[in-house]
Amino acid sequence: MKVFLSSTYLDLIEHRKAVVNALRTMDEEVGHMEVFGARDEEAATVSLEELDKCDVLVGVYAYRYGTVPTGSKASVTEQEYLHAMSMKIPILVFVVDESHPWSPKSMDKSLTKINKFKSKATKEHTPDYFTSPDNLAQKVVSSIGRLAKKLSPKPIPDSRFPVYQPPKPTGSTLPNLPFFVGREKELATIADAIAPDSRTWGALIDGPGGIGKTALAIKAAHDAPADLFERKIFITAKVRELTAEGEKPLKDFSRDNYFSMLDELGKELGDEGIEKLAPDERANALRLALAGKKALIIFDNLETLREDELTRLLQFLNRLPEGNKAIITSRRRTEANPIIRLDRLSHDEALELIEELARFNPRLARASQKEREDLYEITQGNPLFIRWIVGQLGREGSQCRTIAEACAFIDKAPKGNDPLEYIFGDLLETFTADETKVLAALTYFSLPAKLKWIADMTDLPARACETALEDLTDRSILVSSLQSQTYFLPPLAAKFIRTRRPEAVTQTGDALTNRAYALVMQYGGNENYEGFHTLEVEWDFVSAALPRLLTGDNNRLQTMCNQLFQFLHFIGKWDDALWLFEQAEVRSLAANNNENAGWQAYRAGAVYSLRNQPAEVLACAARAAEHWQDSMPFNKSVAIRLRGVGHQLNKDYPIAIAAYRESLEIRRSISRESRDVFAALDDLAGAEHANKDYPTAERDYREALRIAKKVKDDECIAECIGSLAELALDREQWVEAESLARESLALAEKVGRQELIASDCDSLAKALLKQNVGADVGADRDPPLREALSLSRRAVEIYTRLKSPSLQSAQETLGEIERAMMKDE
């Protein structure tokens, strides 16, 4: 049926557009002035010629009468109406409702002519009234459907030539699924949802693009018992698919709007008449057609539908007759129950998929376990990315021979074969300005980011920021925890945003580095123990800024490293510390700043010493000495001291003691009593202790303690008393060791330095154990051993987190305590 759309133009542009789009979804041909093109004839003549080719006139009338051609008494719009009347062409009249908001600029100054015309049209035809463009489109579509049904010629049966009736479809139209891995939990949830006793219509599977929603739906449908469902029907709105060779259109199989999906379902059920009904009548007709049947329907890729279409489809599903169930897939999160939030494949599931793909790909079959692990990490367990990357190996025309080469190919994938563009490209233009900002901010985080951090980086009000994040979550672009208000953008999505929205990424990155720098300057430093707690809470935010700070202003970077050294030491962020200080050393040398280069080498060496890596410590000491060969005496003493630490770790105690004494003498020449002198004495006593020269070690420890108390440094006091507790343990002075360890632990807790706390817990646990090992079994020794057990477990927990070389010793102590307690049971 060809429809002629008649109305004035400028005041009804949006209404005309809505009607044309709606009619085209019904595959109706529309004649309208926008497509007439340039012609010699005047407008009225052209429109009437086009009207003669049409089956029905749809008249839409508001508050403008329209253009009156020269020599005529009627406007073009009224002439079209009168011509249709004279030619007996069916007319459908739609008049603007009084409740429809309307701009005075879109009204005639005098409404006499338009009111007279509308009065005539509504007397001669039963009108309908519209309140918006979409409301008009819906009413036009419904009326055209009813008219088409009324005008359809009924065939006259001829007994000589029986009408062929095609057999009704039976069985399944599910696609084949060559193999499927994992998702046992999700499959069980779907199985429960489509069970006969389930009170739901079925299940909604949502998740990001390429995560395997369609495959899961098909697998669940295949697994559904045949005695529950006579028909298993698959209908998809997907318009394209990604293969190793690139994107391929799916025009022959796609049903990309609500009505075409209903029509397809009708055909699957053997009811060819559904698509001939008025659109608004089809859903109910299908519901009746499904009564008494047992059908399992998959509606796939529903993010393609408009919001209102998805709403109508869910309304239809909520009214499925008993015995029928559905599984739907969509990136767009919606209200349905149950919802399966599909995330990436687990590590084992992804490796199982890779193993299966290797059966058909010789190059993948030759890949090492490490290469397969790398493939999992790069793809983050996304099945589509795994398949696409594997598909590049050995493909005709591909230069990729290894997994590493295929993964690198993502960054230079050509148009039409870009997996990032395939998954995210159609979403890009749908992002609002606020959504673009928050996505750009999230590209900097490798861990879930807090709402407050994103708001700080985007300069958005918290509520506007939260709304944008929730909307992106609903489209399965983010992985979010609404309870903790944290949000994560998967790495490949972050890569896409960085390449396609670089300006927004740069802008939010500048805000990130400025805010992180301000936090470090406020809460970092040497003795800002209270500030360290705040900085620890914000550390994931600060660490996200470090890569940009490392490539930014060098003076700012060096200042930040100075502020962070003690903090990173305290909380045990040793991996972060090593990476930061070694990179900062390189930057300092590039800037010809040997002073800062020496300090960064020293800081890296201090971290290596905590990990008991003497070779690395000595290498850092040598670099520091080289950087500081023309520097002040104190700096030289620092390099010498670091050299002593390396030798002590190697158990070359005499050489270490000599280095510590040399460092001590330099520092005493600067100031007789200072924190620096304390540190040198503490180092010296530690080497003497390790060398089993206990009296000399105690003398130097106590001298160091005296200076620490004089300069009122709680951290140094705690460190020194803790060392004396360890010395008492080695001398088997258990009671004194307990007393010293308790005193040191109280101060370490106050300061917050983690490895000191662990060391004191371990020392105190040993002292309590040793005092009670020889005691008679009974209630008297039970409380001390229980306290020792708690302290020892805490030490092991901290050392494990710090990756400390002291962990093994602490674990041995814990084992001794547990064995002692077992004897009491």
XYZ file of C-alpha atoms in Angstrom, residues 61-66 78 95-96 98 107-123:
27
model
C -3.749 19.300 10.310
C -2.614 21.761 12.990
C -2.783 25.579 13.025
C -1.582 26.570 9.561
C -3.694 26.602 6.438
C -0.713 26.502 4.067
C -6.809 21.522 0.989
C -5.970 16.776 13.975
C -3.748 18.331 16.619
C -5.692 21.063 22.228
C 0.303 29.360 13.973
C -1.435 31.535 11.374
C -2.218 35.035 12.597
C -5.806 34.354 11.657
C -7.103 30.819 12.233
C -10.321 31.350 10.274
C -9.295 29.425 7.123
C -7.612 26.493 8.888
C -10.495 26.124 11.352
C -13.018 26.128 8.506
C -11.004 23.481 6.621
C -10.575 21.266 9.743
C -14.308 21.557 10.447
C -15.085 20.356 6.910
C -12.574 17.453 7.079
C -13.759 16.224 10.494
C -17.418 16.288 9.435
